[in-house]
Amino acid sequence: MTSISNGALSADRLIERVVALLERGQPAAAAAACDAVRLSCPDDAAKQLLVSHALQRLGLFDEMTVAAARAAALLPLDFELQKRLVECHIYGGRIDLARTHLALLEQRFAAQGALLLRVAELHVHSDGHADAFRCCRSAVALLGDDPQALYASAAAALTMGQLDEAQALFTRVIALDPLDGDAYVSRASLRSWRADSHHLDEMQARLQQLPAGHAAEIPLCYALAKELEDLGEFDSSFALLQRGAQRRRAQMNYRVDGDVQAMAGIARAFDAELLARPAAPADDECGLFVLGLPRSGTTLVERILASHSQVGSVGETNTLAFAIMRLAAGGGAKAELIQRSTAIDFGRLGALYRQGIRSYGQPGAKLIDKTPANFLYLGLAHLALPTAPVVHLRRHPLDSCYAMYKTLFRMGYPFSYSLDDLGHYYLAYHRLMTHWRQRLPGRFVDVDYEALVRNPEAGTRALLSACGLAWEPQCLEFHDNAEPTATASAAQVRQPIYQSSVGRWRQYAAQLAPLAAFLTGHGVDCS
């Protein structure tokens, strides 16, 4: 790329320059650097794309999207530029615009199976799961026995509740590519396996044949652990689970201390004085938060609530996190972001959030945001959305930790692959939730997973009441809800409530004893 005249910044070094200026506390200079490139090169799509990424770092989401739109308009057949524009709409809380552009891309690239798979992935990020399923099926029609297309279609079928179709497709993927480990673990998640219906011999043979260090080892360990647990082979199951988790953890450059310190920093920053500030509630509040640790029962509660006639759901969404990033943007570490977030315009945060979740187009006076990690932002939610109901799921500490440990997450939750990391993360979470209860009494309702599954009707009545909703009996029939769900519990929530997961940790009491001792020693009740 050529340099800008008069000694201005060359575009190929723009992002590095912006980051450096942010780290020196010079956001105005960083914005000026972006403007210099944007204005001097209006017809250079590559430079407009660079500017878009740099503006994102500055929190200038509207300008970010304008630059991306300019680049996309210059080269309408460049898929990467079109993808960037969709991403900008998502970051900016305009899911409606993202979907509109995705419809155009689906038409434009309708004959290119590989690109249709990428359009499907963008549909998923826009909560358009039926659209993603359609794209995947079209890609399979174009690509035939392509394992990637078949896997994507299987995953979409699972999200849509088409479990038999998903199982057949995952099995087909495995037949075509016996080293596709993700297909094994996804298939294992579909149902509880029995002595007369399982894949143990197939998977054990495959695992033994793998070359050392092969990528399929990790998912095969998780898949085998799942089916062995279903068959009651608990010691063998845990041994394989531990093997897979250790391999996964060894691949990561992660330190749990960073998350522990961040949660402690949130508690310090959102003190009694800050949380006592008056907030101006909106007349049209539509949010309803369901949050907690992953695998704590949040999907179950979402499905119960979403079966109510007055409630819709946007699923797991980054709407709140992106709005915070937009208003508290800047360089530096997590601690600086946390501190900046205490000084943002909370009314503006609420407005951005409401616009964002409404842009999903879901019906309902209340829209569920089922993002587990929103427990980190309860202080901001209180200040920006003071009348939005908040439901926090609690589960027995050892059941909670074990449920995370046995899940091979596609993204996120790096603390879940080590019992030591899990202990430290759980303790930090426990302390932060204690802080919120002390500083925000009555602001959210705690729902105990065990009590809910033990007495579903009483638990559901209390849950609806806490959310200001009238009793509707169909909430007990949540498993008949045909709406998509894209979480690790996608198969389980298609079943009526069951209690078999309650106290599951006791089958692994010996293996979990060090974790139990650590948590108990720090005041967490594990009895």
Coordinates of C-alpha atoms in Angstrom, one line a residue:
M1 CA 0.0 0.0 0.0
T2 CA 1.2 3.5 -0.7
S3 CA 1.8 6.1 2.0
I4 CA -0.4 9.0 2.5
S5 CA 1.0 12.4 1.4
N6 CA 2.4 15.0 3.8
G7 CA 4.0 12.4 6.0
A8 CA 0.6 11.0 7.2
L9 CA 0.4 7.5 8.5
S10 CA 0.6 4.7 6.0
A11 CA -2.5 2.5 6.0
D12 CA -0.7 -0.8 6.4
R13 CA 0.5 0.3 9.9
L14 CA -2.7 1.9 11.0
I15 CA -3.9 -0.5 13.6
E16 CA -0.5 -0.8 15.2
R17 CA -0.4 3.0 15.4
V18 CA -3.9 3.2 16.8
V19 CA -3.2 0.6 19.5
A20 CA 0.0 2.5 20.5
L21 CA -1.9 5.8 20.7
L22 CA -4.6 4.2 22.9
E23 CA -2.0 2.7 25.2
R24 CA -0.5 6.2 25.6
G25 CA -3.9 7.6 26.4
Q26 CA -4.3 9.5 23.2
P27 CA -7.7 8.4 21.7
A28 CA -8.2 11.7 19.9
A29 CA -4.9 11.3 18.0
A30 CA -5.9 7.7 17.2
A31 CA -9.2 8.9 15.7
A32 CA -7.3 11.5 13.7
A33 CA -5.1 8.9 12.3
C34 CA -8.1 6.9 11.1
D35 CA -9.7 10.0 9.6
A36 CA -6.5 10.7 7.7
V37 CA -6.6 7.3 6.0
R38 CA -10.4 7.2 5.5
L39 CA -10.7 10.7 3.9
S40 CA -7.6 10.4 1.7
C41 CA -8.4 6.9 0.3
P42 CA -12.2 6.9 -0.2
D43 CA -12.0 4.4 -3.1
D44 CA -9.5 2.0 -1.6
A45 CA -11.4 -0.9 -0.2
A46 CA -8.5 -2.5 1.6
K47 CA -7.7 0.8 3.4
Q48 CA -11.3 1.4 4.3
L49 CA -11.3 -2.2 5.8
L50 CA -8.2 -1.3 7.9
V51 CA -9.9 1.9 9.1
S52 CA -13.0 -0.1 10.1
H53 CA -11.0 -2.4 12.3
A54 CA -9.1 0.5 13.9
L55 CA -12.3 2.4 14.6
Q56 CA -13.6 -0.7 16.4
R57 CA -10.7 -0.4 18.8
L58 CA -11.7 3.2 19.4
G59 CA -15.3 2.3 20.2
L60 CA -16.5 4.4 17.2
F61 CA -19.0 1.7 16.1
D62 CA -21.0 4.0 13.8
E63 CA -17.9 5.2 12.0
M64 CA -16.6 1.6 11.9
T65 CA -19.7 0.5 10.1
V66 CA -19.6 3.3 7.6
A67 CA -16.0 2.4 6.6
A68 CA -17.0 -1.3 6.3
A69 CA -20.0 -0.4 4.2
R70 CA -17.8 1.8 1.9
A71 CA -15.4 -1.1 1.4
A72 CA -18.2 -3.6 0.8
A73 CA -19.8 -1.3 -1.8
L74 CA -16.5 -0.9 -3.7
L75 CA -16.1 -4.7 -4.1
P76 CA -19.5 -6.3 -3.9
L77 CA -18.2 -9.8 -4.9
D78 CA -15.4 -9.8 -2.3
F79 CA -16.8 -12.2 0.4
E80 CA -14.4 -11.0 3.1
L81 CA -15.6 -7.4 2.8
Q82 CA -19.2 -8.4 2.8
K83 CA -18.6 -10.6 5.9
R84 CA -16.9 -7.6 7.7
L85 CA -20.0 -5.5 7.1
V86 CA -22.3 -8.1 8.6
E87 CA -19.9 -8.3 11.6
C88 CA -20.0 -4.6 12.1
H89 CA -23.8 -4.6 12.1
I90 CA -23.7 -7.3 14.8
Y91 CA -21.1 -5.4 16.9
G92 CA -23.2 -2.3 16.6
G93 CA -26.4 -4.0 17.9
R94 CA -28.2 -4.0 14.5
I95 CA -29.1 -7.6 14.0
D96 CA -31.9 -6.5 11.7
L97 CA -29.4 -4.9 9.3
A98 CA -27.0 -7.9 9.6
R99 CA -29.9 -10.2 8.5
T100 CA -30.9 -8.0 5.6
H101 CA -27.3 -8.1 4.3
L102 CA -27.1 -11.8 4.9
A103 CA -30.2 -12.4 2.7
L104 CA -28.4 -10.6 -0.1
L105 CA -25.2 -12.6 0.4
E106 CA -27.2 -15.8 0.4
Q107 CA -28.6 -14.9 -3.0
R108 CA -25.3 -13.6 -4.4
F109 CA -23.3 -16.7 -3.5
A110 CA -26.1 -19.2 -3.9
A111 CA -24.1 -21.4 -6.3
Q112 CA -20.9 -21.5 -4.1
G113 CA -21.3 -24.2 -1.5
A114 CA -18.2 -23.3 0.5
L115 CA -19.3 -19.7 0.8
L116 CA -22.8 -20.7 1.7
L117 CA -21.4 -22.5 4.8
R118 CA -19.7 -19.2 5.8
V119 CA -23.0 -17.4 5.3
A120 CA -24.6 -20.1 7.5
E121 CA -22.1 -19.3 10.2
L122 CA -22.9 -15.6 10.1
H123 CA -26.6 -16.5 10.4
V124 CA -25.8 -18.4 13.6
H125 CA -24.1 -15.3 15.0
S126 CA -27.2 -13.3 14.1
D127 CA -29.5 -15.9 15.9
G128 CA -30.8 -16.9 12.5
H129 CA -30.7 -20.7 13.1
A130 CA -33.4 -21.6 10.6
D131 CA -31.6 -19.6 8.0
A132 CA -28.4 -21.3 8.8
F133 CA -30.0 -24.7 8.5
R134 CA -31.3 -23.8 5.0
C135 CA -27.9 -22.6 3.9
C136 CA -26.3 -25.8 5.2
R137 CA -28.7 -28.0 3.3
S138 CA -28.1 -26.0 0.2
A139 CA -24.4 -26.4 0.6
V140 CA -24.8 -30.1 1.0
A141 CA -26.8 -30.2 -2.2
L142 CA -24.0 -28.4 -4.0
L143 CA -21.0 -30.2 -2.4
G144 CA -22.4 -33.7 -1.9
D145 CA -20.3 -35.9 0.4
D146 CA -18.2 -33.1 1.8
P147 CA -17.6 -33.7 5.5
Q148 CA -17.4 -30.0 6.4
A149 CA -20.8 -29.4 4.8
L150 CA -22.4 -32.5 6.3
Y151 CA -21.0 -31.6 9.8
A152 CA -22.4 -28.0 9.5
S153 CA -25.8 -29.4 8.5
A154 CA -25.7 -31.9 11.4
A155 CA -24.9 -29.1 13.9
A156 CA -27.7 -27.0 12.5
A157 CA -30.1 -29.9 12.7
L158 CA -29.2 -30.3 16.4
T159 CA -29.9 -26.7 17.0
M160 CA -33.3 -27.0 15.4
G161 CA -34.2 -30.1 17.5
Q162 CA -33.9 -32.5 14.5
L163 CA -32.0 -35.1 16.6
D164 CA -32.5 -38.1 14.4
E165 CA -31.3 -36.2 11.3
A166 CA -28.4 -34.8 13.3
Q167 CA -27.3 -38.3 14.4
A168 CA -27.5 -39.7 10.8
L169 CA -25.5 -36.8 9.5
F170 CA -22.8 -37.0 12.2
T171 CA -22.5 -40.8 11.5
R172 CA -22.2 -40.0 7.8
V173 CA -19.4 -37.5 8.6
I174 CA -17.5 -40.2 10.6
A175 CA -17.9 -42.7 7.8
L176 CA -16.3 -40.2 5.3
D177 CA -13.7 -38.9 7.7
P178 CA -13.0 -41.3 10.6
L179 CA -10.6 -38.7 12.2
D180 CA -13.3 -36.0 12.5
G181 CA -13.2 -35.9 16.3
D182 CA -15.9 -33.2 16.6
A183 CA -18.4 -35.5 14.9
Y184 CA -17.9 -38.1 17.6
V185 CA -18.4 -35.8 20.5
S186 CA -21.4 -34.1 18.9
R187 CA -23.0 -37.4 18.2
A188 CA -22.4 -38.6 21.8
S189 CA -24.2 -35.5 23.1
L190 CA -27.4 -36.3 21.3
R191 CA -28.9 -38.8 23.8
S192 CA -28.3 -41.2 26.7
W193 CA -26.7 -44.4 25.3
R194 CA -27.6 -47.9 26.4
A195 CA -25.9 -51.3 26.6
D196 CA -27.5 -52.3 23.4
S197 CA -26.9 -48.9 21.6
H198 CA -23.5 -47.2 21.9
H199 CA -20.3 -46.6 19.9
L200 CA -17.7 -47.6 22.5
D201 CA -15.9 -50.3 20.4
E202 CA -15.7 -48.0 17.4
M203 CA -14.3 -45.0 19.3
Q204 CA -11.9 -47.0 21.5
A205 CA -10.4 -48.6 18.4
R206 CA -10.1 -45.2 16.7
L207 CA -8.5 -43.7 19.7
Q208 CA -5.9 -46.5 19.9
Q209 CA -5.0 -46.1 16.2
L210 CA -4.4 -42.3 16.4
P211 CA -0.9 -41.0 15.9
A212 CA 0.5 -39.3 19.0
G213 CA -0.7 -35.8 19.5
H214 CA -3.5 -36.1 16.8
A215 CA -6.2 -33.4 17.1
A216 CA -8.9 -36.0 17.2
E217 CA -7.6 -37.4 20.6
I218 CA -9.3 -34.7 22.6
P219 CA -12.9 -34.9 21.3
L220 CA -12.7 -38.7 21.1
C221 CA -11.8 -38.7 24.9
Y222 CA -14.8 -36.5 25.6
A223 CA -17.1 -38.6 23.4
L224 CA -16.0 -41.9 25.0
A225 CA -16.3 -40.4 28.5
K226 CA -19.9 -39.3 27.7
E227 CA -21.0 -42.8 26.5
L228 CA -19.2 -44.6 29.3
E229 CA -20.9 -42.4 31.9
D230 CA -24.3 -43.2 30.3
L231 CA -23.4 -46.9 30.8
G232 CA -22.4 -46.4 34.4
E233 CA -18.7 -46.9 33.8
F234 CA -17.8 -43.9 36.0
D235 CA -14.1 -44.6 36.7
S236 CA -13.3 -45.3 33.1
S237 CA -15.3 -42.3 32.0
F238 CA -13.4 -39.9 34.3
A239 CA -10.0 -41.2 33.3
L240 CA -10.8 -40.5 29.7
L241 CA -12.3 -37.1 30.5
Q242 CA -9.2 -36.2 32.5
R243 CA -7.0 -37.2 29.6
G244 CA -8.9 -35.1 27.1
A245 CA -9.1 -32.1 29.5
Q246 CA -5.3 -32.2 30.2
R247 CA -4.5 -32.3 26.5
R248 CA -6.9 -29.4 25.8
R249 CA -5.5 -27.4 28.7
A250 CA -2.0 -27.9 27.5
Q251 CA -2.9 -26.2 24.2
M252 CA -4.0 -23.0 25.9
N253 CA -2.1 -19.9 27.0
Y254 CA -4.4 -19.1 29.8
R255 CA -3.9 -18.1 33.4
V256 CA -7.0 -18.2 35.7
D257 CA -5.4 -15.4 37.8
G258 CA -6.5 -12.9 35.2
D259 CA -10.1 -13.8 35.5
V260 CA -9.9 -14.0 39.3
Q261 CA -8.3 -10.5 39.5
A262 CA -10.9 -9.1 37.1
M263 CA -13.8 -10.3 39.2
A264 CA -12.2 -8.9 42.3
G265 CA -11.7 -5.6 40.4
I266 CA -15.4 -5.5 39.4
A267 CA -16.4 -5.9 43.0
R268 CA -14.1 -3.0 44.1
A269 CA -15.2 -0.7 41.2
F270 CA -18.9 -1.3 41.7
D271 CA -19.1 -0.3 45.3
A272 CA -22.0 0.9 47.4
E273 CA -21.6 4.5 46.4
L274 CA -21.7 3.8 42.7
L275 CA -24.5 1.4 42.8
A276 CA -26.6 3.8 44.8
R277 CA -26.7 6.3 42.0
P278 CA -30.2 7.0 40.7
A279 CA -31.1 5.4 37.4
A280 CA -33.8 6.5 35.0
P281 CA -35.8 3.5 34.0
A282 CA -37.2 3.3 30.5
D283 CA -40.9 3.1 30.0
D284 CA -40.4 0.3 27.5
E285 CA -38.0 -2.0 29.3
C286 CA -38.0 -5.3 27.4
G287 CA -34.9 -7.2 28.7
L288 CA -35.0 -10.3 31.0
F289 CA -31.7 -11.7 32.0
V290 CA -31.0 -15.3 32.7
L291 CA -27.4 -15.8 33.9
G292 CA -25.0 -17.9 35.9
L293 CA -22.2 -20.3 35.2
P294 CA -22.4 -22.4 32.1
R295 CA -24.1 -25.7 32.5
S296 CA -25.9 -24.5 35.6
G297 CA -29.4 -24.7 34.2
T298 CA -29.7 -21.4 32.4
T299 CA -30.9 -23.1 29.2
L300 CA -33.6 -25.0 31.1
V301 CA -34.9 -21.7 32.6
E302 CA -34.7 -19.9 29.3
R303 CA -36.9 -22.6 27.7
I304 CA -39.4 -22.5 30.5
L305 CA -39.8 -18.7 30.3
A306 CA -39.7 -18.6 26.5
S307 CA -42.8 -20.9 26.5
H308 CA -44.8 -18.1 28.0
S309 CA -47.0 -16.1 25.6
Q310 CA -45.5 -12.8 26.6
V311 CA -41.8 -13.8 26.4
G312 CA -39.4 -14.2 23.5
S313 CA -35.7 -15.1 23.6
V314 CA -32.6 -13.8 21.8
G315 CA -30.6 -16.7 23.3
E316 CA -26.9 -16.1 24.1
T317 CA -25.9 -12.7 22.8
N318 CA -23.0 -10.3 23.1
T319 CA -25.4 -7.3 23.0
L320 CA -24.6 -6.1 26.5
A321 CA -20.9 -6.8 26.2
F322 CA -20.6 -5.0 22.8
A323 CA -22.5 -2.0 24.2
I324 CA -20.1 -1.8 27.1
M325 CA -17.1 -2.1 24.8
R326 CA -18.5 0.7 22.7
L327 CA -18.9 3.1 25.5
A328 CA -15.8 2.2 27.5
A329 CA -13.4 1.6 24.6
G330 CA -9.7 2.3 25.0
G331 CA -6.4 0.6 25.4
G332 CA -4.9 -1.0 28.4
A333 CA -5.6 -4.1 30.5
K334 CA -8.9 -5.5 31.9
A335 CA -8.5 -3.3 35.0
E336 CA -8.6 -0.1 33.0
L337 CA -11.7 -1.3 31.0
I338 CA -13.4 -2.0 34.3
Q339 CA -12.6 1.4 35.7
R340 CA -13.7 3.2 32.5
S341 CA -17.0 1.3 32.6
T342 CA -17.9 3.0 35.9
A343 CA -17.9 6.4 34.2
I344 CA -19.9 5.7 31.1
D345 CA -23.3 7.1 30.3
F346 CA -25.6 4.5 31.9
G347 CA -28.7 5.8 30.2
R348 CA -26.9 5.5 26.8
L349 CA -25.9 2.0 27.7
G350 CA -29.5 1.1 28.4
A351 CA -30.7 2.6 25.2
L352 CA -28.1 0.8 23.1
Y353 CA -28.9 -2.5 24.8
R354 CA -32.7 -2.1 24.2
Q355 CA -32.1 -1.2 20.6
G356 CA -29.8 -4.2 20.2
I357 CA -32.1 -6.9 21.5
R358 CA -35.1 -5.4 19.8
S359 CA -33.2 -5.6 16.5
Y360 CA -33.5 -9.4 16.7
G361 CA -37.1 -9.0 15.8
Q362 CA -38.4 -11.5 18.3
P363 CA -42.0 -11.1 19.5
G364 CA -42.8 -10.7 23.2
A365 CA -43.1 -7.9 25.8
K366 CA -40.0 -9.4 27.5
L367 CA -37.0 -10.7 25.6
I368 CA -34.7 -13.2 27.3
D369 CA -30.9 -12.6 27.2
K370 CA -29.5 -16.0 28.3
T371 CA -25.8 -15.1 28.4
P372 CA -24.2 -16.9 31.3
A373 CA -21.3 -14.4 31.7
N374 CA -23.6 -11.5 32.2
F375 CA -23.2 -12.1 35.9
L376 CA -20.0 -10.1 35.5
Y377 CA -22.1 -7.0 34.4
L378 CA -24.8 -7.1 37.1
G379 CA -23.7 -3.7 38.4
L380 CA -23.9 -2.1 34.9
A381 CA -27.3 -3.9 34.3
H382 CA -28.6 -2.4 37.5
L383 CA -27.5 1.1 36.6
A384 CA -28.5 1.0 32.9
L385 CA -31.6 -1.3 33.0
P386 CA -32.9 -1.0 36.6
T387 CA -36.3 -2.6 36.0
A388 CA -35.2 -5.6 33.9
P389 CA -35.8 -8.8 35.7
V390 CA -32.7 -10.8 36.5
V391 CA -32.7 -14.6 37.2
H392 CA -29.5 -16.1 38.5
L393 CA -29.1 -19.9 38.4
R394 CA -27.4 -21.7 41.2
R395 CA -26.3 -25.3 41.3
H396 CA -24.4 -27.4 43.8
P397 CA -20.7 -26.3 43.5
L398 CA -19.4 -29.7 42.6
D399 CA -22.2 -30.6 40.2
S400 CA -21.6 -27.2 38.6
C401 CA -17.9 -27.6 38.3
Y402 CA -18.1 -31.2 37.1
A403 CA -20.7 -30.3 34.4
M404 CA -18.3 -27.7 33.0
Y405 CA -15.3 -30.0 33.3
K406 CA -17.0 -32.7 31.2
T407 CA -18.1 -30.3 28.4
L408 CA -15.8 -29.7 25.4
F409 CA -16.8 -26.1 24.7
R410 CA -16.4 -24.9 21.1
M411 CA -15.4 -21.4 22.3
G412 CA -14.7 -19.7 25.6
Y413 CA -14.6 -21.0 29.2
P414 CA -10.8 -21.8 29.2
F415 CA -10.9 -22.4 32.9
S416 CA -13.1 -25.5 32.5
Y417 CA -10.2 -27.9 31.5
S418 CA -8.5 -28.0 34.8
L419 CA -10.0 -28.8 38.2
D420 CA -7.5 -26.4 39.8
D421 CA -8.6 -23.6 37.4
L422 CA -12.2 -24.5 38.0
G423 CA -11.8 -24.2 41.7
H424 CA -10.2 -20.7 41.5
Y425 CA -12.7 -19.5 39.0
Y426 CA -15.7 -20.8 40.9
L427 CA -14.5 -19.2 44.1
A428 CA -14.0 -15.8 42.4
Y429 CA -17.6 -16.2 40.9
H430 CA -19.0 -17.1 44.3
R431 CA -17.4 -14.1 45.9
L432 CA -18.6 -11.7 43.1
M433 CA -22.2 -13.1 43.4
T434 CA -22.0 -12.6 47.2
H435 CA -20.9 -9.0 46.5
W436 CA -23.9 -8.4 44.2
R437 CA -26.3 -9.8 46.8
Q438 CA -24.9 -7.5 49.5
R439 CA -24.8 -4.4 47.3
L440 CA -28.0 -5.1 45.3
P441 CA -30.4 -6.7 47.7
G442 CA -33.6 -7.9 46.0
R443 CA -32.3 -6.8 42.6
F444 CA -32.2 -10.4 41.2
V445 CA -33.7 -13.7 42.1
D446 CA -31.6 -16.8 42.8
V447 CA -33.1 -20.0 41.3
D448 CA -31.7 -23.3 42.7
Y449 CA -31.4 -25.8 39.9
E450 CA -32.0 -28.7 42.3
A451 CA -35.2 -27.3 43.7
L452 CA -36.5 -26.5 40.2
V453 CA -36.1 -30.0 38.9
R454 CA -37.3 -31.6 42.1
N455 CA -40.6 -29.6 42.0
P456 CA -41.0 -28.1 38.5
E457 CA -44.5 -26.6 39.0
A458 CA -43.7 -24.9 42.3
G459 CA -40.4 -23.7 40.9
T460 CA -41.9 -22.5 37.6
R461 CA -44.7 -20.6 39.5
A462 CA -42.1 -18.8 41.6
L463 CA -40.0 -18.1 38.6
L464 CA -42.8 -16.5 36.6
S465 CA -43.9 -14.5 39.6
A466 CA -40.4 -13.1 40.1
C467 CA -40.4 -12.0 36.5
G468 CA -43.8 -10.3 36.8
L469 CA -45.5 -12.9 34.6
A470 CA -48.8 -14.6 35.1
W471 CA -49.0 -18.4 35.4
E472 CA -49.3 -20.2 32.1
P473 CA -49.3 -24.1 32.2
Q474 CA -47.6 -24.4 28.9
C475 CA -44.4 -23.3 30.6
L476 CA -44.2 -26.9 32.1
E477 CA -44.3 -28.2 28.6
F478 CA -41.1 -26.4 27.5
H479 CA -39.7 -29.5 25.8
D480 CA -42.5 -29.1 23.2
N481 CA -41.1 -25.7 22.3
A482 CA -39.9 -26.0 18.7
E483 CA -37.7 -22.8 18.9
P484 CA -34.0 -23.4 18.1
T485 CA -31.4 -23.6 20.9
A486 CA -27.7 -23.4 20.3
T487 CA -26.1 -24.3 23.6
A488 CA -24.4 -27.4 25.0
S489 CA -27.8 -28.4 26.4
A490 CA -29.5 -28.4 22.9
A491 CA -30.5 -32.1 23.1
Q492 CA -31.3 -32.2 26.8
V493 CA -33.9 -29.4 26.7
R494 CA -35.9 -31.3 24.1
Q495 CA -36.8 -33.7 27.0
P496 CA -39.1 -33.2 30.0
I497 CA -37.4 -32.2 33.3
Y498 CA -35.3 -35.0 34.7
Q499 CA -33.3 -35.3 38.0
S500 CA -30.5 -37.7 36.9
S501 CA -27.9 -34.9 36.8
V502 CA -28.6 -33.9 40.5
G503 CA -25.8 -35.1 42.7
R504 CA -23.9 -36.6 39.7
W505 CA -20.7 -35.4 41.3
R506 CA -21.1 -38.1 44.0
Q507 CA -20.1 -40.8 41.4
Y508 CA -16.8 -39.0 41.2
A509 CA -16.3 -38.0 44.8
A510 CA -12.8 -39.4 45.0
Q511 CA -11.6 -37.7 41.8
L512 CA -13.3 -34.4 42.9
A513 CA -12.0 -34.5 46.5
P514 CA -9.2 -32.0 46.0
L515 CA -11.6 -29.6 44.4
A516 CA -14.1 -30.1 47.2
A517 CA -11.4 -29.5 49.8
F518 CA -10.3 -26.3 48.1
L519 CA -13.8 -24.8 47.9
T520 CA -14.8 -25.9 51.4
G521 CA -11.6 -24.5 52.8
H522 CA -12.6 -21.1 51.3
G523 CA -16.1 -21.1 52.7
V524 CA -18.1 -22.6 49.9
D525 CA -20.6 -25.2 51.1
C526 CA -20.1 -28.4 49.2
S527 CA -22.1 -30.7 51.4

